Coordinates of C-alpha atoms in Angstrom, one line a residue:
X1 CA 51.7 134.0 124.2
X2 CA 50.5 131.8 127.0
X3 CA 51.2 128.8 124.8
X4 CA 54.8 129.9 124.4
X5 CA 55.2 130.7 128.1
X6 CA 54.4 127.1 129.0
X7 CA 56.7 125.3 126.4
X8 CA 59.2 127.9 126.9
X9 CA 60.7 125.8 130.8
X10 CA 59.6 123.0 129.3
X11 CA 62.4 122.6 126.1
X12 CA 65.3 121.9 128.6
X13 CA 63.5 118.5 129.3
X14 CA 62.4 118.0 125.7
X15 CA 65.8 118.1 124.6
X16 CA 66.9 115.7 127.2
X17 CA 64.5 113.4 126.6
X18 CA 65.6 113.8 122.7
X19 CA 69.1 112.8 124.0
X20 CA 68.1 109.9 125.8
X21 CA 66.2 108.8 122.4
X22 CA 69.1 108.7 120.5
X23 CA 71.6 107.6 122.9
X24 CA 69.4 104.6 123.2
X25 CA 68.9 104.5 119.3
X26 CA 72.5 105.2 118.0
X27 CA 74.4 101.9 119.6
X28 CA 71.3 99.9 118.3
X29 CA 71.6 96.7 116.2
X30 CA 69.7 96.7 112.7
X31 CA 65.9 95.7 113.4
X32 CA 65.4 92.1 113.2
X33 CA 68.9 91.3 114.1
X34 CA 69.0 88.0 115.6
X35 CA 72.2 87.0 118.2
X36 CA 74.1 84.1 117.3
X37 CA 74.3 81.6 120.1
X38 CA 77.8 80.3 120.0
X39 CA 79.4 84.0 119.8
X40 CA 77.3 86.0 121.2
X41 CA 77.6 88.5 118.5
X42 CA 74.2 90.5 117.3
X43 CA 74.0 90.7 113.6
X44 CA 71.3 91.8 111.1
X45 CA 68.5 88.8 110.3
X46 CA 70.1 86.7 108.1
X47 CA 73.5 86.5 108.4
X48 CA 75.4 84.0 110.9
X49 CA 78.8 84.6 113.0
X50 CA 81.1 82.0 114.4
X51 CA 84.7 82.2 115.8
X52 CA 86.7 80.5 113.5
X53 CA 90.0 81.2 115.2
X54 CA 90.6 82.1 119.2
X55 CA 93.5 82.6 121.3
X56 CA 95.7 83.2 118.3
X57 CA 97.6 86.2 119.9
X58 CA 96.8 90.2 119.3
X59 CA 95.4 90.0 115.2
X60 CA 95.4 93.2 113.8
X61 CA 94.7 93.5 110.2
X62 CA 93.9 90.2 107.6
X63 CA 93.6 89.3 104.2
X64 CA 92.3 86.6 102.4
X65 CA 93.5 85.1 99.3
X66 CA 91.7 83.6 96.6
X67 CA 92.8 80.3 97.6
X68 CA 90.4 81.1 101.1
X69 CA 93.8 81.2 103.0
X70 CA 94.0 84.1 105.4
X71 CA 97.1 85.9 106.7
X72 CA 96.6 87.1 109.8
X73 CA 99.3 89.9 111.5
X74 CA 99.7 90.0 115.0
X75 CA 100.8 92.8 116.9
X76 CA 103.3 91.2 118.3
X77 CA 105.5 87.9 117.6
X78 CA 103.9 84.5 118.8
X79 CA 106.5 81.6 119.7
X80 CA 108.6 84.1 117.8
X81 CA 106.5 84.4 114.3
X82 CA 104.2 87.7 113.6
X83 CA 102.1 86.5 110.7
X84 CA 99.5 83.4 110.9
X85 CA 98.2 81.5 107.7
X86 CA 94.8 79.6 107.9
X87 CA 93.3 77.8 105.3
X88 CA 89.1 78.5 105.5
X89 CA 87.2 75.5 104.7
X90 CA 83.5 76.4 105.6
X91 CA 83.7 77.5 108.9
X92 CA 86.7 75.6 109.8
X93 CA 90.4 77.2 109.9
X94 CA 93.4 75.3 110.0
X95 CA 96.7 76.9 110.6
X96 CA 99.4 76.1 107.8
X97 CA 102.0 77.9 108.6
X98 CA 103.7 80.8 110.5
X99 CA 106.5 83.2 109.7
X100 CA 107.5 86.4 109.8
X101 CA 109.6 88.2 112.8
X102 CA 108.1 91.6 113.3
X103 CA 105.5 92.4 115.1
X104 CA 103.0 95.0 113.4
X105 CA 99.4 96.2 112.0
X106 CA 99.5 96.6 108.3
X107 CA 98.9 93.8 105.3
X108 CA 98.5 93.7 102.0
X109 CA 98.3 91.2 99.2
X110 CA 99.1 92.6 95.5
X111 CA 100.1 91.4 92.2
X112 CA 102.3 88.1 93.5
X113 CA 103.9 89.9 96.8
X114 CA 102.1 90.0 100.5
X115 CA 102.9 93.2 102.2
X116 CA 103.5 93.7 105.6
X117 CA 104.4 97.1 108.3
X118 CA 106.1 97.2 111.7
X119 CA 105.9 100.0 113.4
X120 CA 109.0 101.9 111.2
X121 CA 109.5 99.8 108.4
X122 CA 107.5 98.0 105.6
X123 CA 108.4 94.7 103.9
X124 CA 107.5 92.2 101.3
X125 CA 107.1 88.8 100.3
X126 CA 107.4 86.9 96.7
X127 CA 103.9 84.5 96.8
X128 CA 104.1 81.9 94.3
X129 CA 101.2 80.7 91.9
X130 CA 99.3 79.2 95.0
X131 CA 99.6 83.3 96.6
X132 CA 102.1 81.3 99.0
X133 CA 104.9 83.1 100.6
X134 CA 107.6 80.7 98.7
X135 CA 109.7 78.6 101.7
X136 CA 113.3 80.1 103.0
X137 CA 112.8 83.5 101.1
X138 CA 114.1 86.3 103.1
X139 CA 111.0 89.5 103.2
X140 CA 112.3 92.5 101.2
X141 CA 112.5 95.5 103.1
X142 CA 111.2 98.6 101.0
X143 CA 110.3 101.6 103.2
X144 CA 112.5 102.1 106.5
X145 CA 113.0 104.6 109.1
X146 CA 109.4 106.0 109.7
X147 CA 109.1 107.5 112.8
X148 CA 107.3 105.2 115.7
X149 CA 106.9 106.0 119.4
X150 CA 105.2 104.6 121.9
X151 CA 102.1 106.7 120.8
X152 CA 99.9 106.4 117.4
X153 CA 102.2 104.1 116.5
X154 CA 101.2 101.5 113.9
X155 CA 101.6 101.7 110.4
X156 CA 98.4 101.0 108.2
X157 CA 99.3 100.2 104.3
X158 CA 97.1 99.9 101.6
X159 CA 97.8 99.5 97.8
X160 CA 96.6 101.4 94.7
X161 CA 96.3 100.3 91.0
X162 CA 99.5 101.8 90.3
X163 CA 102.3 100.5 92.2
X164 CA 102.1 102.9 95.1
X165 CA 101.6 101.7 98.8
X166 CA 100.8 104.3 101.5
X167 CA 101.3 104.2 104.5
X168 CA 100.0 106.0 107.8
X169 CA 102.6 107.7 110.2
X170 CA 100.4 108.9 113.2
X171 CA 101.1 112.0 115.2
X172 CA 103.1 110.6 118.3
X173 CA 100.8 113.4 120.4
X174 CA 97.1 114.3 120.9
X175 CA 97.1 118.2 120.0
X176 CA 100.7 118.9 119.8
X177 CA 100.4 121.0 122.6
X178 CA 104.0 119.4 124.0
X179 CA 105.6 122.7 121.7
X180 CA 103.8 126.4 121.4
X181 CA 101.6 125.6 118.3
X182 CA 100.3 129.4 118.3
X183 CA 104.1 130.4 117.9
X184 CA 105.6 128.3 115.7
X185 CA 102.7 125.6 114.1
X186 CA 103.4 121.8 114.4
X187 CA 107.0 120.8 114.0
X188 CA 106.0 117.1 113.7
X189 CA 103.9 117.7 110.6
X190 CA 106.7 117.4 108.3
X191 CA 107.3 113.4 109.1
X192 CA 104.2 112.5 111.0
X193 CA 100.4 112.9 111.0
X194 CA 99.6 112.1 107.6
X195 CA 99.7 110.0 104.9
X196 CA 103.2 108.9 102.5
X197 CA 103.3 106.9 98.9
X198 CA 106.1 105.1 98.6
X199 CA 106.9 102.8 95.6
X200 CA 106.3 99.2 95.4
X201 CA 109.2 98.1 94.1
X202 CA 112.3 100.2 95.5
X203 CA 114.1 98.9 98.9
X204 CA 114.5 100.6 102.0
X205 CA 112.9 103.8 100.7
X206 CA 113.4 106.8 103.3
X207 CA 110.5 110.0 103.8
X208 CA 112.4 111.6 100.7
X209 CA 112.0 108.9 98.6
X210 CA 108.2 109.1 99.0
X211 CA 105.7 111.4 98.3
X212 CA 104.1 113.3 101.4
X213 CA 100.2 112.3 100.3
X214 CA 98.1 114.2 102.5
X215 CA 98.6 115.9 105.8
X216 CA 96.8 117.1 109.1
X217 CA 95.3 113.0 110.2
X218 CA 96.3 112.7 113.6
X219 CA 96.2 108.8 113.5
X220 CA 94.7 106.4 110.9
X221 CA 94.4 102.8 111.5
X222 CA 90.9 101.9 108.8
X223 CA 93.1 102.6 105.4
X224 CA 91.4 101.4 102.0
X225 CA 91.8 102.0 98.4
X226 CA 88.2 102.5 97.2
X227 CA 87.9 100.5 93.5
X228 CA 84.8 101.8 92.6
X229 CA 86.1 105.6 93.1
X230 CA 89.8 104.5 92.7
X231 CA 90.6 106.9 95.6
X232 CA 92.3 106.7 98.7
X233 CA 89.5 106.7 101.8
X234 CA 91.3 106.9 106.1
X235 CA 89.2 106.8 109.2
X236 CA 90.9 109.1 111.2
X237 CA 90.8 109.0 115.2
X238 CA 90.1 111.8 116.7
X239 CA 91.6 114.0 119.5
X240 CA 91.0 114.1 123.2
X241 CA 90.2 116.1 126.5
X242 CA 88.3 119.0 125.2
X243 CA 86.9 119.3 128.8
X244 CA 90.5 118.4 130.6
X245 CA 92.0 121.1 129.2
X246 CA 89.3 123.6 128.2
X247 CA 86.5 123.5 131.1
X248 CA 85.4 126.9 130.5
X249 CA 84.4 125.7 127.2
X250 CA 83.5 122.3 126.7
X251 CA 81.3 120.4 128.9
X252 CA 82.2 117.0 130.4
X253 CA 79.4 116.1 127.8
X254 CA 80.8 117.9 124.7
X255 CA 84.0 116.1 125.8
X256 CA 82.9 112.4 125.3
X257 CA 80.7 112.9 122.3
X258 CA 83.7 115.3 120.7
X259 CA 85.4 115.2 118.3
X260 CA 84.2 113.1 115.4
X261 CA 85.7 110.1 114.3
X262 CA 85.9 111.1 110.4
X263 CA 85.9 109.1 107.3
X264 CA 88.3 111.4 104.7
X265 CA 88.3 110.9 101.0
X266 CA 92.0 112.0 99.9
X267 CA 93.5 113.3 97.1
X268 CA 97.0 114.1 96.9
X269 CA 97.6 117.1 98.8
X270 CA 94.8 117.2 101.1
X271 CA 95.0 118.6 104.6
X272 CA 92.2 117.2 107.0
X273 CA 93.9 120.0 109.4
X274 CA 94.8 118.6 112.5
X275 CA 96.2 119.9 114.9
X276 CA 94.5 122.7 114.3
X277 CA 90.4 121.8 113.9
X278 CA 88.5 119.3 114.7
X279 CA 85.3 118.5 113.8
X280 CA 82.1 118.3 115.1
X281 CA 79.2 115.9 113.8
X282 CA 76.4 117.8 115.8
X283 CA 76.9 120.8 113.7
X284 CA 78.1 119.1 111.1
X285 CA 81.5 121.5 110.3
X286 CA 84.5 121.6 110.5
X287 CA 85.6 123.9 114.0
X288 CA 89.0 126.1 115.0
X289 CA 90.9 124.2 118.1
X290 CA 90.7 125.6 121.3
X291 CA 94.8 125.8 121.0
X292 CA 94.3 128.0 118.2
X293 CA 91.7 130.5 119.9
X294 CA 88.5 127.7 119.2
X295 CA 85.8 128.2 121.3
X296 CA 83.4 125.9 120.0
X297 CA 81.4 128.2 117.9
X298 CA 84.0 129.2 115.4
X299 CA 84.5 127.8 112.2
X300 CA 87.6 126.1 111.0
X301 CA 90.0 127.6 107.7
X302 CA 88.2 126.6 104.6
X303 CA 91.4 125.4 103.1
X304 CA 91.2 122.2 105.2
X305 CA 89.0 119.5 103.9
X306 CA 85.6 118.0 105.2
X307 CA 85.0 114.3 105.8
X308 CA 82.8 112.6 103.8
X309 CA 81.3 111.4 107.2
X310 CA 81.8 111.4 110.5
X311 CA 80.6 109.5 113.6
X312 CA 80.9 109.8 117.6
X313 CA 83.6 110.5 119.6
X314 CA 86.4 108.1 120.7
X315 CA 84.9 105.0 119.2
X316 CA 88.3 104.3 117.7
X317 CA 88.4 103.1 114.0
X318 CA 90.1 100.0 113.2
X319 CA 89.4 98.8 110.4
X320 CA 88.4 100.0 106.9
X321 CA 86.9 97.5 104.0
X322 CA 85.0 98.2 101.0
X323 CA 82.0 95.6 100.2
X324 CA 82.8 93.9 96.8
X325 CA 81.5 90.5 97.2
X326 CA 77.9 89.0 96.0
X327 CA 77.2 87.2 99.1
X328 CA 75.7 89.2 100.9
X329 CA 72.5 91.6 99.9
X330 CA 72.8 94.1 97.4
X331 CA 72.4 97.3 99.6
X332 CA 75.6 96.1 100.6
X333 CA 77.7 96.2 97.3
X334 CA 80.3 98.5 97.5
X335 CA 79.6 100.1 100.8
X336 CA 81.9 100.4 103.8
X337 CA 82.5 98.0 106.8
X338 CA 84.2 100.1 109.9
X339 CA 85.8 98.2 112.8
X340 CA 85.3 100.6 116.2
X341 CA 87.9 99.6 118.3
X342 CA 85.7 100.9 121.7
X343 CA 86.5 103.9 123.7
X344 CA 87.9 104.4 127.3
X345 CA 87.1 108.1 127.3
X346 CA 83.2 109.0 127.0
X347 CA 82.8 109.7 130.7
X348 CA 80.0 110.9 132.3
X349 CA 78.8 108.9 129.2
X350 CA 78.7 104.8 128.8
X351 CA 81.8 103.7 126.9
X352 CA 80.6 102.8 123.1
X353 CA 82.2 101.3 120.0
X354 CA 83.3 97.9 120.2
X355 CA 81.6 97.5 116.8
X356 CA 81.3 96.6 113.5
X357 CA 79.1 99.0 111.4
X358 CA 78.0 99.6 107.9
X359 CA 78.3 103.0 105.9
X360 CA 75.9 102.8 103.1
X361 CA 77.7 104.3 99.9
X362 CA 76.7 105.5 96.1
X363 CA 78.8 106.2 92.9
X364 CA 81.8 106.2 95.5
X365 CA 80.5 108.4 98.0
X366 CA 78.8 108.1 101.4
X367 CA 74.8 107.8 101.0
X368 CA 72.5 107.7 104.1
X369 CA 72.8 107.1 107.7
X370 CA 75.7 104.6 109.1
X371 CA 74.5 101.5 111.1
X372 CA 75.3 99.3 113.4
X373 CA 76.1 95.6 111.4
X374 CA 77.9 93.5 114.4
X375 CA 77.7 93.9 117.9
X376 CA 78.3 92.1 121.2
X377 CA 82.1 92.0 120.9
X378 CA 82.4 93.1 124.4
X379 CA 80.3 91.5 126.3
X380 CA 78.8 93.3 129.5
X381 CA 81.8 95.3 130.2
X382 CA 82.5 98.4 127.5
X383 CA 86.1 99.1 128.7
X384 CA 89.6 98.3 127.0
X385 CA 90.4 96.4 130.1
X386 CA 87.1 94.4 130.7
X387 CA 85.8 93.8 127.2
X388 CA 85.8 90.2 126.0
X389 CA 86.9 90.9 122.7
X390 CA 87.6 94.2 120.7
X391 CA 87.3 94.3 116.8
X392 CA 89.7 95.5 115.1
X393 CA 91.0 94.1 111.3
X394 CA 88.3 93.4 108.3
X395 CA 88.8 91.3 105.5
X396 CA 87.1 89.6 102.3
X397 CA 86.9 86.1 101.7
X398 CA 86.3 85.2 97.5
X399 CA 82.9 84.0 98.5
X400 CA 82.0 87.6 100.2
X401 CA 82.3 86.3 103.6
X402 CA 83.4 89.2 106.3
X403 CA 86.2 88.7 108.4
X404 CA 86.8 90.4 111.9
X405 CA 89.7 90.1 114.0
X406 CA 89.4 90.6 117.8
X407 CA 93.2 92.0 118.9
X408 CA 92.1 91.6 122.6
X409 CA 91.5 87.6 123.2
X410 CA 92.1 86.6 119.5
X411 CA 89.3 85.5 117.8
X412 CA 88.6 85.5 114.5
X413 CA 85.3 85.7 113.6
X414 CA 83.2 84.8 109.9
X415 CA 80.5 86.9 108.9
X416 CA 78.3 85.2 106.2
X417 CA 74.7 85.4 104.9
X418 CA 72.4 82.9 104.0
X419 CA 69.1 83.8 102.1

């Protein structure tokens, strides 16, 4: 009894001191990282960064070809062309060409077309034998009129085996709390805030034309079509302002580690549930929004899925890639790269993010704890406005070299590993 009187004022400071452990562990590079000198980047012991691109513009996503060229789509146009094409020799790009009027996010290279997403419409190429876009021809325009406003914007694409693309329409709100979700649910679920599959072969294909995938993801931006589970896997971003809007609930705490950023594993008519849950990676379930009488103890509806993993709050996911390559070491075939964007929202907390990190998987699914892979992106300032670069596309080179775009000051950087 007098044991358990003495630790009893005591656990308050235990558990801060357990917070302050794993703050300090969770942001941590991979033991035996080593920084590379002309980047500044932190990455595990082995493997060597350097910028192979800068001042390109605002990159978002990338592919590569097997050629080692690499398209590269900007946000917006540069000297009035949206997509850049290096050719990788070593650690060397040059830039061949540029073309390509719309600004945007998404791109994709499959069976002899590249594909590519504004912010309403996607488009396509004809490559020829060289994966080429061939000279003077005009971009085919097969899905049009998705919604995009200011917010959530973007349109992530990604292809499956079977001559679908889907694309991301993000919820142009945080909760939906702009109508009375109690009354009448969320009007904009019908043609945002989800997933579509559209066809990749029929012009300007409207929301009827295509299949409404999976609803209930407020925005995705890290979209991949998992070959080893030949499944459809989103990194969804979460929600904000728990605190703002519910004091009497959250803490400013709660706030910035809250919600998850999840990783889903969709099937075709999935609901991950937003507006109305959210979910919480420090109890590890899913939990009912405080719009829709949440209080942070109560469980979400069992009809909305789990993710498959989930990470802290407001680290903004990027970028999604899938590990196929034989470069680098084998714990790393077939697992998942994630591009965190960095937050501007964990206060009273330090900003975080502004990483790359590794998601271990096995036979398709998650397996073990997440870790940091690449670091230093920012630099000493963790803030949209004062980091030095933000990472946010991934791509594959034919050798298994990694590719990360930086959308802030536009570098492009080359991940590779030498034993």
């Amino acid at each position: 009894m007098k044991i358990k009187k003495l630790i009893l004022p005591l656990l308050p400071v235990f558990a801060v001191i357990g917070l302050i452990v794993f703050n300090a562990c969770k942001d941590a590079p991979n033991a035996g990282s080593n920084t590379t000198a002309s980047t500044g980047l932190t990455v595990p012991a082995g493997f060597n960064a350097v910028a192979i691109a800068e001042n390109t513009g605002s990159p978002r996503h990338m592919v590569v070809t097997p050629e080692n060229d690499l398209y590269v789509h900007l946000a917006n146009n540069r000297k009035g062309k949206s997509i850049l094409v290096y050719h990788i020799d070593g650690d060397k790009a040059t830039l061949k060409s540029t073309f390509g009027d719309f600004g945007g996010t998404g791109i994709a290279i499959k069976d002899g077309y590249l594909y590519a997403s504004n912010n309403t419409d996607v488009f396509r190429f004809k490559l020829n034998d060289k994966n080429e876009v061939v000279p003077q021809a005009q971009p085919e325009r097969i899905v049009t009129g998705l919604i995009g406003r200011r917010m959530h914007e973007p349109k992530a694409i990604c292809l499956d085996n079977d001559g679908n693309i889907y694309v991301n329409i993000g919820a142009y709100s945080n909760i939906c709390s702009d109508y009375d979700p109690k009354a009448t649910g969320c009007p904009i679920l019908d043609s945002a805030a989800g997933i579509w599959q559209f066809k990749v072969n029929q012009p300007d294909q409207h929301y009827g034309d295509g299949v409404h995938y999976a609803w209930g993801l407020r925005n995705v931006v890290g979209i991949s079509w998992n070959q080893q589970d030949n499944q459809l896997f989103v990194m969804q971003h979460g929600r904000d302002a728990l605190h703002d809007l519910y004091p009497n609930l959250y803490t400013e705490k709660q706030s910035a580690e809250l919600p998850s950023e999840c990783m889903f594993a969709i099937k075709k008519g999935d609901n991950a549930g937003w507006p109305y849950v959210y979910y919480d990676w420090m109890q590890n379930k899913n939990m009912l929004g405080p719009e829709y009488g949440g209080d942070g103890k109560k469980p979400a509806d069992p009809k909305y899925i789990n993710p498959v993993a989930a990470y802290p709050g407001h680290y903004a996911p990027d970028g999604l890639l899938f590990y196929t390559g034989s470069q680098f070491p084998e714990k790393y075939k077939n697992g998942a790269f994630i591009a965190f964007h960095g937050s501007w929202n964990r206060a009273p907390l330090p900003q975080a993010g502004y990483c790359v990190v590794f998601q271990p998987f096995k036979d398709g699914k998650p397996d073990g704890k997440w870790e940091v892979f690449a670091d230093g992106f920012a630099g000493a300032n963790k803030s949209p406005g004062g980091a030095a670069h933000r990472p946010c596309g991934l791509a594959q080179g034919p050798d298994g070299s990694l590719y990360v775009s930086d959308d802030q000051h536009g570098t492009i950087y080359k991940i590779t590993y030498k034993k």
